[in-house]
Amino acid sequence: MKRAKNVHPASARSLRAAAARLRRGELVAFPTETVYGLGANALDEKAVAKIFAAKGRPPDNPIIVHVSDQKMLRKVARRVPARAKKLIARFWPGPLTLILSKKSLVPSLVTAGLDTVAVRMPQGLARDLVRLAAVPIAAPSANVSGRPSPTTAAHVAEDFPDVFVLDGGPTAHGLESTVVALVPYPVVLRQGALSEESLRKMIPGLRRSPSGGRHAAQSPGTRYVHYAPSRPLILFLRKSSLLSYAKAHPKALVLCSTSLSSLFPKQRILPLGDSPEEIARNLFAALRTRRRGTELLALAIPRRGIGRAVMDRLTRAATRIVP
Ligand code: TXA
Ligand code: MG
């Protein structure tokens, strides 16, 4: 496919150009290990306002601040409790976002008026970019609000043809970071690329926010439209119900593991891979598919490891859930 005009392969030069843009108060989209982010200088309120405008993001939805090192963390967070220090030592840089008390230097636009700030230290290219920019970078996922998060530079260009995009190839995890709050008690606010099981080894009393659990299954998308697929998505909790529905709807497009695809000889298939990690990596691209098909059919996977985050996204993306 032809590269869009604002997509720049990652190199020392394009990274410097991106950092300079961020310092000038412009937006830059960049790959992280989770999904692509739409970044701006977190300390520049006008720059952050551009993120909300570009995405059409509701102003009550706060943005994650990305830091490259501990010194930058101290710039935005007032306190780093002992439990946070433990998690940071183990999981940063990586797909873990921590909710911490915020310093007044951080514009309230970033935190949607909350006195807390969400912070994470990303890996690789994203961290290099933050380091070069030398300012904390506010970055939500680089999609128009309500669309699936982007896992390639082409996805970003689809949503934001005029934004400078650093292209680092497909992202490693394919799903967003896990968001954890520690005060007043440790709780997972959003399931993500870092599994709850790994977190629980360090914080045995970790709780789970109801919106990330079963309640969401009963009423997907009641709070915000999220991860809206290119056509209606039906999520099946059992293989047998998927099989009989697919038989009656031969023009539907089936998203399924590679190993199950032989069960649908007459159907168009979008194989997601077999391990939960592969499924996570391929899911958002599948939700953006332009292939023909009346609707998308997906099968539930076990809520274990990254499977929990996969199910959270599928549940929110689903138009309908069939037991
Ligand atoms: O992997 C990721 O986290 C990606 C990459 C770009 O870093 N970013 C991302 O951002 O997914 P976004 O804006 O799509 O999701 C941010 C999540 C939202 O659920 C938001 O409500 C929550 O973090 N959040 C941000 N600040 C918060 C705060 N102060 N308190 C509670 N939740 C917060
Ligand atoms: Mg998002």
Short mmCIF file of C-alpha atoms and ligand atoms in Angstrom, two decimals:
data_model
loop_
_atom_site.label_atom_id
_atom_site.label_comp_id
_atom_site.label_asym_id
_atom_site.label_seq_id
_atom_site.Cartn_x
_atom_site.Cartn_y
_atom_site.Cartn_z
CA MET A 1 0.00 0.00 0.00
CA LYS A 2 1.16 3.54 -0.71
CA ARG A 3 2.36 5.43 2.33
CA ALA A 4 0.21 8.44 3.21
CA LYS A 5 1.93 11.80 2.86
CA ASN A 6 2.31 12.51 6.57
CA VAL A 7 3.56 9.06 7.53
CA HIS A 8 7.31 9.01 8.28
CA PRO A 9 9.30 5.80 8.83
CA ALA A 10 11.00 5.91 12.21
CA SER A 11 14.62 7.06 11.97
CA ALA A 12 16.94 9.27 14.01
CA ARG A 13 15.94 12.13 11.72
CA SER A 14 12.15 11.66 11.80
CA LEU A 15 12.32 11.23 15.57
CA ARG A 16 14.11 14.57 15.92
CA ALA A 17 11.57 16.22 13.63
CA ALA A 18 8.71 14.75 15.70
CA ALA A 19 10.28 15.93 18.97
CA ALA A 20 10.70 19.45 17.54
CA ARG A 21 7.02 19.51 16.54
CA LEU A 22 5.97 18.45 20.04
CA ARG A 23 8.11 21.22 21.53
CA ARG A 24 6.43 23.72 19.20
CA GLY A 25 3.01 22.73 20.56
CA GLU A 26 2.00 20.59 17.58
CA LEU A 27 0.46 17.13 17.54
CA VAL A 28 2.47 14.03 16.62
CA ALA A 29 1.22 10.45 16.37
CA PHE A 30 3.69 7.77 17.42
CA PRO A 31 3.81 4.03 18.08
CA THR A 32 3.98 2.70 21.62
CA GLU A 33 4.23 -0.97 22.59
CA THR A 34 0.42 -0.98 23.03
CA VAL A 35 -1.27 1.16 20.36
CA TYR A 36 -0.40 4.37 18.47
CA GLY A 37 -0.81 7.55 20.53
CA LEU A 38 -1.77 11.09 19.49
CA GLY A 39 0.70 13.18 21.47
CA ALA A 40 1.11 16.77 22.61
CA ASN A 41 3.23 18.57 25.21
CA ALA A 42 1.33 17.74 28.42
CA LEU A 43 2.36 21.03 30.04
CA ASP A 44 1.04 23.17 27.17
CA GLU A 45 -2.71 23.59 27.54
CA LYS A 46 -3.18 24.91 24.00
CA ALA A 47 -1.38 21.89 22.57
CA VAL A 48 -3.50 19.51 24.64
CA ALA A 49 -6.67 21.28 23.47
CA LYS A 50 -5.69 20.26 19.92
CA ILE A 51 -5.91 16.58 20.96
CA PHE A 52 -9.48 16.97 22.22
CA ALA A 53 -10.47 18.90 19.09
CA ALA A 54 -8.87 16.43 16.66
CA LYS A 55 -10.33 13.33 18.33
CA GLY A 56 -13.72 14.81 19.16
CA ARG A 57 -12.96 13.53 22.66
CA PRO A 58 -15.48 14.27 25.43
CA PRO A 59 -13.87 16.84 27.76
CA ASP A 60 -14.62 14.68 30.81
CA ASN A 61 -12.28 11.91 29.60
CA PRO A 62 -8.75 12.51 31.00
CA ILE A 63 -5.55 11.76 29.07
CA ILE A 64 -2.53 9.61 29.99
CA VAL A 65 0.79 11.45 30.42
CA HIS A 66 3.87 9.64 29.09
CA VAL A 67 7.26 10.12 30.79
CA SER A 68 10.75 8.95 29.86
CA ASP A 69 12.29 8.75 33.35
CA GLN A 70 11.75 9.17 37.08
CA LYS A 71 12.69 12.84 37.02
CA MET A 72 9.91 13.56 34.55
CA LEU A 73 7.52 11.49 36.67
CA ARG A 74 8.30 13.76 39.65
CA LYS A 75 7.44 16.77 37.51
CA VAL A 76 3.83 15.66 37.12
CA ALA A 77 3.12 13.50 40.22
CA ARG A 78 2.97 15.03 43.68
CA ARG A 79 3.44 11.76 45.54
CA VAL A 80 4.56 8.29 44.50
CA PRO A 81 3.34 5.87 47.18
CA ALA A 82 5.40 2.81 48.13
CA ARG A 83 3.08 0.46 46.25
CA ALA A 84 3.44 2.53 43.09
CA LYS A 85 7.23 2.46 43.45
CA LYS A 86 7.12 -1.32 43.61
CA LEU A 87 5.02 -1.57 40.44
CA ILE A 88 7.20 0.97 38.65
CA ALA A 89 10.37 -0.95 39.50
CA ARG A 90 8.84 -4.12 38.10
CA PHE A 91 6.77 -3.00 35.10
CA TRP A 92 8.15 0.30 33.73
CA PRO A 93 8.88 0.94 30.97
CA GLY A 94 5.81 -1.02 29.91
CA PRO A 95 2.04 -1.17 29.41
CA LEU A 96 1.06 -0.09 32.95
CA THR A 97 -0.62 3.27 33.65
CA LEU A 98 -0.76 4.49 37.25
CA ILE A 99 -3.20 7.02 38.67
CA LEU A 100 -1.24 9.37 40.96
CA SER A 101 -1.91 12.69 42.71
CA LYS A 102 -1.14 15.49 40.27
CA LYS A 103 1.08 18.54 40.52
CA SER A 104 -0.46 21.89 39.65
CA LEU A 105 1.96 22.24 36.73
CA VAL A 106 -0.23 19.76 34.82
CA PRO A 107 -3.10 21.68 33.16
CA SER A 108 -6.49 20.57 34.42
CA LEU A 109 -7.54 20.02 30.81
CA VAL A 110 -5.23 16.97 30.73
CA THR A 111 -6.88 15.41 33.78
CA ALA A 112 -10.43 16.57 33.02
CA GLY A 113 -10.45 18.55 36.24
CA LEU A 114 -9.43 15.60 38.47
CA ASP A 115 -6.72 16.06 41.09
CA THR A 116 -5.08 12.87 39.84
CA VAL A 117 -3.00 12.25 36.74
CA ALA A 118 -2.59 9.01 34.79
CA VAL A 119 1.11 8.35 34.06
CA ARG A 120 3.02 5.72 32.19
CA MET A 121 6.56 5.15 30.90
CA PRO A 122 6.34 3.52 27.46
CA GLN A 123 8.98 1.27 25.92
CA GLY A 124 11.28 1.74 22.94
CA LEU A 125 10.59 4.34 20.30
CA ALA A 126 7.89 6.13 22.32
CA ARG A 127 10.23 6.52 25.27
CA ASP A 128 13.00 7.78 22.96
CA LEU A 129 10.61 10.36 21.55
CA VAL A 130 9.53 11.60 25.01
CA ARG A 131 13.17 11.82 26.04
CA LEU A 132 14.05 13.84 22.93
CA ALA A 133 11.05 16.14 23.37
CA ALA A 134 12.21 16.60 27.00
CA VAL A 135 8.64 17.32 28.15
CA PRO A 136 5.97 14.92 29.40
CA ILE A 137 3.70 13.91 26.52
CA ALA A 138 -0.09 13.65 26.88
CA ALA A 139 -1.32 10.98 24.47
CA PRO A 140 -4.61 9.15 24.11
CA SER A 141 -4.93 6.43 21.49
CA ALA A 142 -4.61 8.01 18.02
CA ASN A 143 -8.15 7.29 16.80
CA VAL A 144 -11.17 9.48 16.31
CA SER A 145 -13.24 9.10 19.50
CA GLY A 146 -15.38 5.95 19.36
CA ARG A 147 -13.26 4.16 16.73
CA PRO A 148 -10.98 1.17 17.42
CA SER A 149 -7.49 2.12 18.61
CA PRO A 150 -4.82 2.18 15.86
CA THR A 151 -2.18 -0.53 15.76
CA THR A 152 -0.51 0.63 12.52
CA ALA A 153 0.51 4.00 11.08
CA ALA A 154 -2.01 3.45 8.26
CA HIS A 155 -4.84 3.26 10.82
CA VAL A 156 -3.74 6.62 12.22
CA ALA A 157 -3.56 8.18 8.75
CA GLU A 158 -7.09 6.90 8.06
CA ASP A 159 -8.42 8.89 11.05
CA PHE A 160 -6.00 11.86 10.91
CA PRO A 161 -4.69 12.44 7.36
CA ASP A 162 -3.14 15.79 8.35
CA VAL A 163 -1.20 14.70 11.44
CA PHE A 164 2.55 13.89 11.38
CA VAL A 165 2.79 10.14 12.05
CA LEU A 166 5.96 8.28 13.05
CA ASP A 167 5.74 4.79 11.56
CA GLY A 168 7.29 2.08 13.73
CA GLY A 169 5.33 -0.81 12.21
CA PRO A 170 2.52 -2.74 13.91
CA THR A 171 2.49 -2.38 17.70
CA ALA A 172 3.70 -5.24 19.89
CA HIS A 173 0.66 -5.80 22.16
CA GLY A 174 -2.18 -4.42 20.04
CA LEU A 175 -4.27 -3.39 23.08
CA GLU A 176 -3.95 -0.43 25.41
CA SER A 177 -2.14 -0.27 28.74
CA THR A 178 -3.67 -1.54 31.97
CA VAL A 179 -4.84 1.37 34.14
CA VAL A 180 -4.40 0.96 37.91
CA ALA A 181 -5.35 3.27 40.79
CA LEU A 182 -3.83 2.71 44.24
CA VAL A 183 -5.82 5.16 46.38
CA PRO A 184 -8.06 4.60 48.35
CA TYR A 185 -7.44 0.92 47.46
CA PRO A 186 -5.65 -0.83 44.57
CA VAL A 187 -8.01 -1.38 41.64
CA VAL A 188 -7.75 -2.11 37.92
CA LEU A 189 -9.73 0.65 36.17
CA ARG A 190 -9.10 -0.67 32.66
CA GLN A 191 -7.96 -4.13 31.64
CA GLY A 192 -5.02 -3.98 29.26
CA ALA A 193 -1.81 -5.42 27.90
CA LEU A 194 -0.37 -6.10 31.36
CA SER A 195 -2.37 -8.98 32.85
CA GLU A 196 -4.23 -8.75 36.12
CA GLU A 197 -2.50 -12.00 37.14
CA SER A 198 0.97 -10.40 36.92
CA LEU A 199 -0.23 -7.41 38.93
CA ARG A 200 -1.92 -9.57 41.55
CA LYS A 201 1.38 -11.35 42.26
CA MET A 202 2.64 -8.03 43.62
CA ILE A 203 -0.68 -6.70 44.99
CA PRO A 204 -2.74 -9.64 46.29
CA GLY A 205 -5.67 -7.41 47.34
CA LEU A 206 -6.07 -5.87 43.88
CA ARG A 207 -9.72 -5.22 42.99
CA ARG A 208 -11.41 -4.93 39.63
CA SER A 209 -13.54 -2.00 38.55
CA PRO A 210 -17.12 -3.14 37.80
CA SER A 211 -17.15 -1.47 34.37
CA GLY A 212 -14.35 -3.77 33.24
CA GLY A 213 -16.15 -6.89 34.39
CA ARG A 214 -19.45 -8.60 33.88
CA HIS A 215 -21.61 -5.48 34.08
CA ALA A 216 -20.23 -4.26 30.77
CA ALA A 217 -21.30 -7.54 29.17
CA GLN A 218 -24.90 -6.78 30.05
CA SER A 219 -24.95 -3.32 28.53
CA PRO A 220 -22.05 -2.70 26.16
CA GLY A 221 -21.33 0.86 25.21
CA THR A 222 -23.79 2.41 27.63
CA ARG A 223 -21.35 5.06 28.84
CA TYR A 224 -19.45 5.93 25.67
CA VAL A 225 -19.44 4.48 22.20
CA HIS A 226 -16.14 2.61 22.10
CA TYR A 227 -14.18 0.60 19.53
CA ALA A 228 -17.08 0.87 17.04
CA PRO A 229 -16.32 -1.66 14.28
CA SER A 230 -16.69 -0.96 10.55
CA ARG A 231 -19.98 -2.94 10.60
CA PRO A 232 -22.14 -4.50 13.34
CA LEU A 233 -20.31 -7.00 15.54
CA ILE A 234 -22.03 -9.95 17.21
CA LEU A 235 -20.13 -11.61 20.02
CA PHE A 236 -20.95 -15.29 20.67
CA LEU A 237 -20.19 -16.77 24.05
CA ARG A 238 -20.43 -20.36 22.76
CA LYS A 239 -18.98 -21.99 19.66
CA SER A 240 -22.24 -23.85 18.95
CA SER A 241 -24.26 -20.63 18.77
CA LEU A 242 -21.67 -19.04 16.47
CA LEU A 243 -21.74 -22.10 14.19
CA SER A 244 -25.50 -22.18 13.79
CA TYR A 245 -25.75 -18.40 13.28
CA ALA A 246 -22.96 -18.46 10.68
CA LYS A 247 -24.70 -21.25 8.78
CA ALA A 248 -27.84 -19.15 8.47
CA HIS A 249 -25.86 -15.98 7.55
CA PRO A 250 -23.35 -16.97 4.85
CA LYS A 251 -22.51 -13.34 4.01
CA ALA A 252 -21.26 -12.53 7.49
CA LEU A 253 -17.51 -12.20 8.06
CA VAL A 254 -16.18 -14.46 10.82
CA LEU A 255 -13.36 -13.27 13.08
CA CYS A 256 -11.93 -16.39 14.58
CA SER A 257 -8.82 -18.24 15.61
CA THR A 258 -6.89 -19.78 12.74
CA SER A 259 -7.55 -23.28 14.07
CA LEU A 260 -11.34 -22.80 14.00
CA SER A 261 -11.49 -21.44 10.45
CA SER A 262 -11.99 -24.91 8.90
CA LEU A 263 -15.36 -25.08 10.69
CA PHE A 264 -16.64 -22.36 8.34
CA PRO A 265 -16.00 -23.73 4.84
CA LYS A 266 -18.49 -21.44 3.10
CA GLN A 267 -17.73 -18.29 5.02
CA ARG A 268 -15.37 -15.34 4.63
CA ILE A 269 -12.89 -15.59 7.48
CA LEU A 270 -10.64 -13.03 9.14
CA PRO A 271 -8.19 -15.19 11.09
CA LEU A 272 -7.03 -13.56 14.32
CA GLY A 273 -4.34 -16.10 15.21
CA ASP A 274 -4.43 -18.75 17.91
CA SER A 275 -2.78 -17.59 21.12
CA PRO A 276 -4.56 -14.86 23.13
CA GLU A 277 -1.48 -12.66 22.47
CA GLU A 278 -1.91 -13.01 18.68
CA ILE A 279 -5.63 -12.37 18.94
CA ALA A 280 -4.89 -9.21 20.95
CA ARG A 281 -2.42 -8.01 18.29
CA ASN A 282 -4.87 -8.54 15.41
CA LEU A 283 -8.17 -7.54 16.99
CA PHE A 284 -8.33 -3.79 16.34
CA ALA A 285 -7.22 -4.13 12.70
CA ALA A 286 -10.01 -6.70 12.25
CA LEU A 287 -12.58 -4.29 13.71
CA ARG A 288 -11.49 -1.76 11.06
CA THR A 289 -11.75 -4.24 8.19
CA ARG A 290 -12.94 -3.03 4.80
CA ARG A 291 -13.58 -6.56 3.53
CA ARG A 292 -17.07 -7.34 2.35
CA GLY A 293 -19.53 -8.93 4.73
CA THR A 294 -22.87 -8.01 6.24
CA GLU A 295 -21.69 -8.18 9.83
CA LEU A 296 -18.78 -9.37 11.93
CA LEU A 297 -19.10 -12.49 14.06
CA ALA A 298 -16.68 -13.13 16.91
CA LEU A 299 -16.26 -15.87 19.49
CA ALA A 300 -15.50 -15.26 23.18
CA ILE A 301 -12.12 -16.40 24.53
CA PRO A 302 -11.29 -17.30 28.15
CA ARG A 303 -10.93 -14.30 30.48
CA ARG A 304 -7.36 -15.15 31.48
CA GLY A 305 -4.14 -13.20 30.99
CA ILE A 306 -4.47 -10.78 28.08
CA GLY A 307 -7.71 -12.65 27.21
CA ARG A 308 -9.41 -10.51 29.85
CA ALA A 309 -8.55 -7.32 27.96
CA VAL A 310 -9.51 -8.92 24.62
CA MET A 311 -12.94 -9.77 26.07
CA ASP A 312 -13.32 -6.27 27.53
CA ARG A 313 -12.73 -4.73 24.06
CA LEU A 314 -14.94 -7.27 22.25
CA THR A 315 -17.74 -6.69 24.74
CA ARG A 316 -17.56 -2.91 24.30
CA ALA A 317 -17.35 -3.21 20.52
CA ALA A 318 -20.28 -5.63 20.28
CA THR A 319 -23.65 -4.52 18.99
CA ARG A 320 -25.13 -7.68 20.47
CA ILE A 321 -23.96 -10.54 22.68
CA VAL A 322 -25.36 -14.03 22.10
CA PRO A 323 -25.11 -16.55 24.96
O1 TXA B 1 -1.78 2.10 25.94
C1 TXA B 1 -2.30 3.18 26.21
O2 TXA B 1 -2.67 3.47 27.35
C2 TXA B 1 -2.46 4.19 25.06
C3 TXA B 1 -1.06 4.62 24.61
C4 TXA B 1 -1.10 5.70 23.58
O3 TXA B 1 -0.31 5.00 25.73
N1 TXA B 1 -3.24 5.31 25.48
C5 TXA B 1 -4.57 5.22 25.73
O4 TXA B 1 -5.18 6.41 26.07
O5 TXA B 1 -5.18 4.19 25.65
P1 TXA B 1 -6.75 6.63 26.07
O6 TXA B 1 -6.94 8.07 26.24
O7 TXA B 1 -7.35 6.02 24.90
O8 TXA B 1 -7.21 5.94 27.41
C6 TXA B 1 -6.87 6.53 28.66
C7 TXA B 1 -7.62 5.86 29.77
C8 TXA B 1 -9.07 6.24 29.73
O9 TXA B 1 -9.84 5.11 30.10
C9 TXA B 1 -9.14 7.34 30.79
O10 TXA B 1 -10.44 7.47 31.32
C10 TXA B 1 -8.15 6.83 31.82
O11 TXA B 1 -7.10 6.29 31.03
N2 TXA B 1 -7.61 7.93 32.67
C11 TXA B 1 -6.82 8.94 32.29
N3 TXA B 1 -6.55 9.78 33.33
C12 TXA B 1 -7.22 9.28 34.40
C13 TXA B 1 -7.36 9.69 35.77
N4 TXA B 1 -6.76 10.78 36.25
N5 TXA B 1 -8.14 8.91 36.56
C14 TXA B 1 -8.74 7.79 36.08
N6 TXA B 1 -8.64 7.36 34.81
C15 TXA B 1 -7.90 8.09 33.97
MG MG B 2 -8.64 5.32 23.50
#
